[in-house]
Structure formats: structure tokens, C-alpha cells
mmCIF file with all atom_site columns, C-alpha atoms and ligand atoms in Angstrom:
data_model
loop_
_atom_site.group_PDB
_atom_site.id
_atom_site.type_symbol
_atom_site.label_atom_id
_atom_site.label_alt_id
_atom_site.label_comp_id
_atom_site.label_asym_id
_atom_site.label_entity_id
_atom_site.label_seq_id
_atom_site.pdbx_PDB_ins_code
_atom_site.Cartn_x
_atom_site.Cartn_y
_atom_site.Cartn_z
_atom_site.occupancy
_atom_site.B_iso_or_equiv
_atom_site.pdbx_formal_charge
_atom_site.auth_seq_id
_atom_site.auth_comp_id
_atom_site.auth_asym_id
_atom_site.auth_atom_id
_atom_site.pdbx_PDB_model_num
ATOM   1   C  CA  . MET A 1 1   ? 9.333   10.384  -8.450  1.00 0.00 ? 163 MET A CA  1
ATOM   2   C  CA  . ASN A 1 2   ? 8.125   13.045  -7.200  1.00 0.00 ? 164 ASN A CA  1
ATOM   3   C  CA  . ASP A 1 3   ? 10.111  15.049  -4.313  1.00 0.00 ? 165 ASP A CA  1
ATOM   4   C  CA  . ASP A 1 4   ? 6.493   16.437  -3.000  1.00 0.00 ? 166 ASP A CA  1
ATOM   5   C  CA  . CYS A 1 5   ? 5.048   13.485  -2.645  1.00 0.00 ? 167 CYS A CA  1
ATOM   6   C  CA  . LEU A 1 6   ? 5.175   12.110  1.269   1.00 0.00 ? 168 LEU A CA  1
ATOM   7   C  CA  . PHE A 1 7   ? 5.105   7.719   -0.098  1.00 0.00 ? 169 PHE A CA  1
ATOM   8   C  CA  . CYS A 1 8   ? 7.974   9.082   -2.331  1.00 0.00 ? 170 CYS A CA  1
ATOM   9   C  CA  . ARG A 1 9   ? 9.809   10.309  -0.199  1.00 0.00 ? 171 ARG A CA  1
ATOM   10  C  CA  . ILE A 1 10  ? 9.715   6.864   1.794   1.00 0.00 ? 172 ILE A CA  1
ATOM   11  C  CA  . ALA A 1 11  ? 10.962  5.061   -1.203  1.00 0.00 ? 173 ALA A CA  1
ATOM   12  C  CA  . GLN A 1 12  ? 13.122  7.297   -1.221  1.00 0.00 ? 174 GLN A CA  1
ATOM   13  C  CA  . ARG A 1 13  ? 14.688  6.953   2.323   1.00 0.00 ? 175 ARG A CA  1
ATOM   14  C  CA  . ARG A 1 14  ? 14.159  10.694  2.741   1.00 0.00 ? 176 ARG A CA  1
ATOM   15  C  CA  . LEU A 1 15  ? 11.599  10.053  5.282   1.00 0.00 ? 177 LEU A CA  1
ATOM   16  C  CA  . PRO A 1 16  ? 11.793  6.991   8.012   1.00 0.00 ? 178 PRO A CA  1
ATOM   17  C  CA  . ALA A 1 17  ? 9.157   4.458   7.858   1.00 0.00 ? 179 ALA A CA  1
ATOM   18  C  CA  . GLU A 1 18  ? 9.598   0.508   9.431   1.00 0.00 ? 180 GLU A CA  1
ATOM   19  C  CA  . ILE A 1 19  ? 9.418   -1.397  6.165   1.00 0.00 ? 181 ILE A CA  1
ATOM   20  C  CA  . VAL A 1 20  ? 9.054   -4.463  6.128   1.00 0.00 ? 182 VAL A CA  1
ATOM   21  C  CA  . ALA A 1 21  ? 10.374  -5.860  2.349   1.00 0.00 ? 183 ALA A CA  1
ATOM   22  C  CA  . GLU A 1 22  ? 10.807  -4.475  -1.031  1.00 0.00 ? 184 GLU A CA  1
ATOM   23  C  CA  . ASP A 1 23  ? 11.707  -5.555  -4.807  1.00 0.00 ? 185 ASP A CA  1
ATOM   24  C  CA  . ASP A 1 24  ? 12.791  -3.368  -7.520  1.00 0.00 ? 186 ASP A CA  1
ATOM   25  C  CA  . ASP A 1 25  ? 9.445   -2.522  -7.515  1.00 0.00 ? 187 ASP A CA  1
ATOM   26  C  CA  . VAL A 1 26  ? 7.520   -3.068  -4.784  1.00 0.00 ? 188 VAL A CA  1
ATOM   27  C  CA  . LEU A 1 27  ? 8.225   -1.514  -1.571  1.00 0.00 ? 189 LEU A CA  1
ATOM   28  C  CA  . ALA A 1 28  ? 5.957   -2.400  2.182   1.00 0.00 ? 190 ALA A CA  1
ATOM   29  C  CA  . PHE A 1 29  ? 5.906   -0.532  5.513   1.00 0.00 ? 191 PHE A CA  1
ATOM   30  C  CA  . LYS A 1 30  ? 4.123   -0.115  8.844   1.00 0.00 ? 192 LYS A CA  1
ATOM   31  C  CA  . ASP A 1 31  ? 0.932   1.959   8.104   1.00 0.00 ? 193 ASP A CA  1
ATOM   32  C  CA  . VAL A 1 32  ? 1.885   4.730   10.746  1.00 0.00 ? 194 VAL A CA  1
ATOM   33  C  CA  . ASN A 1 33  ? -2.209  4.576   12.184  1.00 0.00 ? 195 ASN A CA  1
ATOM   34  C  CA  . PRO A 1 34  ? -2.774  0.941   11.697  1.00 0.00 ? 196 PRO A CA  1
ATOM   35  C  CA  . GLN A 1 35  ? -6.517  0.062   12.091  1.00 0.00 ? 197 GLN A CA  1
ATOM   36  C  CA  . ALA A 1 36  ? -5.697  -3.713  12.858  1.00 0.00 ? 198 ALA A CA  1
ATOM   37  C  CA  . PRO A 1 37  ? -3.153  -6.067  13.767  1.00 0.00 ? 199 PRO A CA  1
ATOM   38  C  CA  . THR A 1 38  ? -1.573  -5.725  10.856  1.00 0.00 ? 200 THR A CA  1
ATOM   39  C  CA  . HIS A 1 39  ? -1.497  -2.769  8.546   1.00 0.00 ? 201 HIS A CA  1
ATOM   40  C  CA  . LEU A 1 40  ? 1.224   -2.657  5.638   1.00 0.00 ? 202 LEU A CA  1
ATOM   41  C  CA  . LEU A 1 41  ? 1.052   -0.720  2.966   1.00 0.00 ? 203 LEU A CA  1
ATOM   42  C  CA  . VAL A 1 42  ? 2.570   -1.981  -0.101  1.00 0.00 ? 204 VAL A CA  1
ATOM   43  C  CA  . ILE A 1 43  ? 3.825   0.591   -3.032  1.00 0.00 ? 205 ILE A CA  1
ATOM   44  C  CA  . PRO A 1 44  ? 4.680   1.059   -6.537  1.00 0.00 ? 206 PRO A CA  1
ATOM   45  C  CA  . LYS A 1 45  ? 8.745   2.582   -6.177  1.00 0.00 ? 207 LYS A CA  1
ATOM   46  C  CA  . SER A 1 46  ? 7.711   4.240   -8.461  1.00 0.00 ? 208 SER A CA  1
ATOM   47  C  CA  . HIS A 1 47  ? 4.808   8.075   -8.902  1.00 0.00 ? 209 HIS A CA  1
ATOM   48  C  CA  . ILE A 1 48  ? 1.177   6.610   -9.600  1.00 0.00 ? 210 ILE A CA  1
ATOM   49  C  CA  . ALA A 1 49  ? -1.350  9.040   -7.995  1.00 0.00 ? 211 ALA A CA  1
ATOM   50  C  CA  . ARG A 1 50  ? -4.135  6.609   -8.035  1.00 0.00 ? 212 ARG A CA  1
ATOM   51  C  CA  . LEU A 1 51  ? -6.040  4.410   -9.191  1.00 0.00 ? 213 LEU A CA  1
ATOM   52  C  CA  . SER A 1 52  ? -7.722  5.521   -12.171 1.00 0.00 ? 214 SER A CA  1
ATOM   53  C  CA  . ASP A 1 53  ? -4.253  7.149   -13.793 1.00 0.00 ? 215 ASP A CA  1
ATOM   54  C  CA  . LEU A 1 54  ? -2.685  3.370   -14.803 1.00 0.00 ? 216 LEU A CA  1
ATOM   55  C  CA  . THR A 1 55  ? -2.323  2.644   -18.133 1.00 0.00 ? 217 THR A CA  1
ATOM   56  C  CA  . PRO A 1 56  ? -1.714  -0.127  -20.121 1.00 0.00 ? 218 PRO A CA  1
ATOM   57  C  CA  . GLU A 1 57  ? 2.302   0.124   -19.625 1.00 0.00 ? 219 GLU A CA  1
ATOM   58  C  CA  . THR A 1 58  ? 1.658   0.544   -15.474 1.00 0.00 ? 220 THR A CA  1
ATOM   59  C  CA  . ALA A 1 59  ? -0.462  -1.826  -14.598 1.00 0.00 ? 221 ALA A CA  1
ATOM   60  C  CA  . ARG A 1 60  ? 1.067   -4.283  -14.357 1.00 0.00 ? 222 ARG A CA  1
ATOM   61  C  CA  . VAL A 1 61  ? 2.246   -2.860  -10.582 1.00 0.00 ? 223 VAL A CA  1
ATOM   62  C  CA  . VAL A 1 62  ? -0.554  -3.775  -8.896  1.00 0.00 ? 224 VAL A CA  1
ATOM   63  C  CA  . GLY A 1 63  ? -0.582  -7.555  -9.747  1.00 0.00 ? 225 GLY A CA  1
ATOM   64  C  CA  . GLN A 1 64  ? 2.634   -6.705  -7.694  1.00 0.00 ? 226 GLN A CA  1
ATOM   65  C  CA  . THR A 1 65  ? 1.638   -5.127  -5.329  1.00 0.00 ? 227 THR A CA  1
ATOM   66  C  CA  . VAL A 1 66  ? -0.757  -8.067  -4.806  1.00 0.00 ? 228 VAL A CA  1
ATOM   67  C  CA  . LEU A 1 67  ? 2.010   -10.654 -4.875  1.00 0.00 ? 229 LEU A CA  1
ATOM   68  C  CA  . MET A 1 68  ? 4.050   -8.903  -1.880  1.00 0.00 ? 230 MET A CA  1
ATOM   69  C  CA  . ALA A 1 69  ? 0.381   -8.709  -0.438  1.00 0.00 ? 231 ALA A CA  1
ATOM   70  C  CA  . ASN A 1 70  ? 0.074   -12.178 0.048   1.00 0.00 ? 232 ASN A CA  1
ATOM   71  C  CA  . ARG A 1 71  ? 3.601   -13.255 0.609   1.00 0.00 ? 233 ARG A CA  1
ATOM   72  C  CA  . LEU A 1 72  ? 3.453   -10.872 3.725   1.00 0.00 ? 234 LEU A CA  1
ATOM   73  C  CA  . ALA A 1 73  ? -0.064  -12.147 4.706   1.00 0.00 ? 235 ALA A CA  1
ATOM   74  C  CA  . GLN A 1 74  ? 1.167   -15.930 4.659   1.00 0.00 ? 236 GLN A CA  1
ATOM   75  C  CA  . GLN A 1 75  ? 4.404   -14.624 6.519   1.00 0.00 ? 237 GLN A CA  1
ATOM   76  C  CA  . SER A 1 76  ? 2.636   -12.801 9.114   1.00 0.00 ? 238 SER A CA  1
ATOM   77  C  CA  . GLY A 1 77  ? -0.079  -15.840 9.784   1.00 0.00 ? 239 GLY A CA  1
ATOM   78  C  CA  . ILE A 1 78  ? -2.687  -14.100 8.661   1.00 0.00 ? 240 ILE A CA  1
ATOM   79  C  CA  . ALA A 1 79  ? -3.415  -15.895 5.648   1.00 0.00 ? 241 ALA A CA  1
ATOM   80  C  CA  . GLU A 1 80  ? -5.288  -18.850 6.570   1.00 0.00 ? 242 GLU A CA  1
ATOM   81  C  CA  . PRO A 1 81  ? -7.429  -17.112 8.907   1.00 0.00 ? 243 PRO A CA  1
ATOM   82  C  CA  . GLY A 1 82  ? -8.030  -14.561 5.763   1.00 0.00 ? 244 GLY A CA  1
ATOM   83  C  CA  . TYR A 1 83  ? -7.575  -10.307 5.174   1.00 0.00 ? 245 TYR A CA  1
ATOM   84  C  CA  . ARG A 1 84  ? -8.575  -7.471  3.411   1.00 0.00 ? 246 ARG A CA  1
ATOM   85  C  CA  . LEU A 1 85  ? -6.588  -6.269  0.629   1.00 0.00 ? 247 LEU A CA  1
ATOM   86  C  CA  . VAL A 1 86  ? -8.205  -2.162  -0.388  1.00 0.00 ? 248 VAL A CA  1
ATOM   87  C  CA  . MET A 1 87  ? -6.731  0.389   -2.834  1.00 0.00 ? 249 MET A CA  1
ATOM   88  C  CA  . ASN A 1 88  ? -8.803  3.253   -2.318  1.00 0.00 ? 250 ASN A CA  1
ATOM   89  C  CA  . CYS A 1 89  ? -8.852  5.617   -5.208  1.00 0.00 ? 251 CYS A CA  1
ATOM   90  C  CA  . GLY A 1 90  ? -10.391 9.413   -4.547  1.00 0.00 ? 252 GLY A CA  1
ATOM   91  C  CA  . PRO A 1 91  ? -11.068 11.656  -1.466  1.00 0.00 ? 253 PRO A CA  1
ATOM   92  C  CA  . GLN A 1 92  ? -14.823 10.306  -1.535  1.00 0.00 ? 254 GLN A CA  1
ATOM   93  C  CA  . ALA A 1 93  ? -13.383 6.509   -1.141  1.00 0.00 ? 255 ALA A CA  1
ATOM   94  C  CA  . GLY A 1 94  ? -11.036 7.826   1.598   1.00 0.00 ? 256 GLY A CA  1
ATOM   95  C  CA  . GLN A 1 95  ? -7.581  8.148   -0.635  1.00 0.00 ? 257 GLN A CA  1
ATOM   96  C  CA  . SER A 1 96  ? -5.983  10.513  1.909   1.00 0.00 ? 258 SER A CA  1
ATOM   97  C  CA  . VAL A 1 97  ? -1.968  9.780   -0.083  1.00 0.00 ? 259 VAL A CA  1
ATOM   98  C  CA  . TRP A 1 98  ? -1.924  10.931  -3.994  1.00 0.00 ? 260 TRP A CA  1
ATOM   99  C  CA  . HIS A 1 99  ? 0.717   7.693   -4.417  1.00 0.00 ? 261 HIS A CA  1
ATOM   100 C  CA  . LEU A 1 100 ? -0.661  4.365   -4.854  1.00 0.00 ? 262 LEU A CA  1
ATOM   101 C  CA  . HIS A 1 101 ? -0.847  1.947   -1.915  1.00 0.00 ? 263 HIS A CA  1
ATOM   102 C  CA  . LEU A 1 102 ? -2.390  -1.784  -1.281  1.00 0.00 ? 264 LEU A CA  1
ATOM   103 C  CA  . HIS A 1 103 ? -3.803  -1.585  2.229   1.00 0.00 ? 265 HIS A CA  1
ATOM   104 C  CA  . LEU A 1 104 ? -2.660  -5.288  3.643   1.00 0.00 ? 266 LEU A CA  1
ATOM   105 C  CA  . LEU A 1 105 ? -5.241  -6.110  6.548   1.00 0.00 ? 267 LEU A CA  1
ATOM   106 C  CA  . GLY A 1 106 ? -5.281  -8.499  9.024   1.00 0.00 ? 268 GLY A CA  1
ATOM   107 C  CA  . GLY A 1 107 ? -5.112  -9.919  11.969  1.00 0.00 ? 269 GLY A CA  1
ATOM   108 C  CA  . ARG A 1 108 ? -9.124  -9.684  13.690  1.00 0.00 ? 270 ARG A CA  1
ATOM   109 C  CA  . PRO A 1 109 ? -12.398 -10.059 12.069  1.00 0.00 ? 271 PRO A CA  1
ATOM   110 C  CA  . MET A 1 110 ? -13.734 -7.465  9.769   1.00 0.00 ? 272 MET A CA  1
ATOM   111 C  CA  . LYS A 1 111 ? -17.574 -6.630  8.723   1.00 0.00 ? 273 LYS A CA  1
ATOM   112 C  CA  . TRP A 1 112 ? -18.965 -5.900  5.525   1.00 0.00 ? 274 TRP A CA  1
ATOM   113 C  CA  . PRO A 1 113 ? -19.497 -3.189  3.372   1.00 0.00 ? 275 PRO A CA  1
ATOM   114 C  CA  . PRO A 1 114 ? -17.121 -1.524  5.110   1.00 0.00 ? 276 PRO A CA  1
ATOM   115 C  CA  . GLY A 1 115 ? -19.207 2.298   4.917   1.00 0.00 ? 277 GLY A CA  1
HETATM 116 P  P1  . 5GP B 2 .   ? -5.622  6.211   2.482   1.00 0.00 ? 579 5GP B P1  1
HETATM 117 O  O1  . 5GP B 2 .   ? -6.524  6.537   3.175   1.00 0.00 ? 579 5GP B O1  1
HETATM 118 O  O2  . 5GP B 2 .   ? -4.350  7.199   1.314   1.00 0.00 ? 579 5GP B O2  1
HETATM 119 O  O3  . 5GP B 2 .   ? -5.729  4.552   1.073   1.00 0.00 ? 579 5GP B O3  1
HETATM 120 O  O4  . 5GP B 2 .   ? -4.138  5.794   2.805   1.00 0.00 ? 579 5GP B O4  1
HETATM 121 C  C1  . 5GP B 2 .   ? -3.398  6.769   3.599   1.00 0.00 ? 579 5GP B C1  1
HETATM 122 C  C2  . 5GP B 2 .   ? -2.865  5.566   4.349   1.00 0.00 ? 579 5GP B C2  1
HETATM 123 O  O5  . 5GP B 2 .   ? -1.242  6.033   4.871   1.00 0.00 ? 579 5GP B O5  1
HETATM 124 C  C3  . 5GP B 2 .   ? -3.297  5.686   5.947   1.00 0.00 ? 579 5GP B C3  1
HETATM 125 O  O6  . 5GP B 2 .   ? -3.916  5.031   6.330   1.00 0.00 ? 579 5GP B O6  1
HETATM 126 C  C4  . 5GP B 2 .   ? -2.367  6.340   7.153   1.00 0.00 ? 579 5GP B C4  1
HETATM 127 O  O7  . 5GP B 2 .   ? -2.284  5.975   7.948   1.00 0.00 ? 579 5GP B O7  1
HETATM 128 C  C5  . 5GP B 2 .   ? -0.638  6.147   5.966   1.00 0.00 ? 579 5GP B C5  1
HETATM 129 N  N1  . 5GP B 2 .   ? -0.114  7.634   6.053   1.00 0.00 ? 579 5GP B N1  1
HETATM 130 C  C6  . 5GP B 2 .   ? 0.281   8.267   6.482   1.00 0.00 ? 579 5GP B C6  1
HETATM 131 N  N2  . 5GP B 2 .   ? 1.054   9.459   6.436   1.00 0.00 ? 579 5GP B N2  1
HETATM 132 C  C7  . 5GP B 2 .   ? 1.751   7.999   6.615   1.00 0.00 ? 579 5GP B C7  1
HETATM 133 C  C8  . 5GP B 2 .   ? 3.464   8.218   7.162   1.00 0.00 ? 579 5GP B C8  1
HETATM 134 O  O8  . 5GP B 2 .   ? 4.085   9.463   7.023   1.00 0.00 ? 579 5GP B O8  1
HETATM 135 N  N3  . 5GP B 2 .   ? 4.218   6.989   7.126   1.00 0.00 ? 579 5GP B N3  1
HETATM 136 C  C9  . 5GP B 2 .   ? 3.545   5.877   7.186   1.00 0.00 ? 579 5GP B C9  1
HETATM 137 N  N4  . 5GP B 2 .   ? 4.037   4.387   7.131   1.00 0.00 ? 579 5GP B N4  1
HETATM 138 N  N5  . 5GP B 2 .   ? 2.055   5.463   7.069   1.00 0.00 ? 579 5GP B N5  1
HETATM 139 C  C10 . 5GP B 2 .   ? 1.425   7.235   6.138   1.00 0.00 ? 579 5GP B C10 1
HETATM 140 ZN ZN1 . ZN  B 3 .   ? 5.118   9.551   -5.108  1.00 0.00 ? 580 ZN  B ZN1 1
#
């Protein structure tokens, strides 16, 4: 845990968020500034600042975030039309919160490349 980290504080329930699911290792909540009808964030409960900080010991949590996102996509009814999972790594990719997070976006058609 990192006391200065926004998403650690959400995971610790020290900041409010619309939490939609959790298990022992990951937490899912609504993005405060949604970019699609469904826009959820899935985070590891442990603090990992960015994708490039993963190690063989911590990499498993990425699979756990994807499995959670897949389950939430199914529950939200966006699994069949399709959805997008995004992890931004670093400022040029658009990362603005320095705690690993997976975006689950769906409910509208999406363009590629994202720009
Ligand atoms: P990034 O740009 O780092 O990939 O994504 C960060 C995401 O976190 C953004 O989509 C932003 O809207 C969301 N976000 C930032 N601060 C908060 C917050 O305090 N609460 C919630 N629920 N989402 C946040
Ligand atoms: Zn954190």
C-alpha cells in the first residue's frame, strides 16, 4: 500500500468510489469520468505503479484483472457485442494514475487505432 496513491486509498475504502466487484486480490469500480456507457477500472489491491514494474512474482495479478473484467463484461451485457481492455503504461500512453489499472470499456462502437 502507498498512502499517497489514489487507487490504494480507494482499495482501502479511504476514498469513495462506486465499487462493483472485488476478490482477495483485485477490485473493480466505475471510472469517475466514463468514456463509454460501461467504463470500469480493475486494479490489483497491492500497489504496482505501472505495467513495466511487473516482475515474474507479481505478473499473475494482470491475469486476475483480465478475468475479473471478462466476468464484469458478461454481467454488463457487453460481452457479445464486444469490449475493449486497455492498460496505459507511462505518460505518452496516457497513464495519469500511478497504480496499475485495467480499463473495461464497452457499450458503443470503438475506433481503431485509438489515437
Ligand atoms: P489512466 O489515464 O491512468 O489510464 O486512467 C486513469 C483513470 O482513472 C481515468 O480514466 C480517470 O477518469 C480515472 N480516475 C481518476 N481519478 C479517479 C477517482 O478519484 N475515482 C475514480 N473512480 N476514477 C478516477
Ligand atoms: Zn497504489
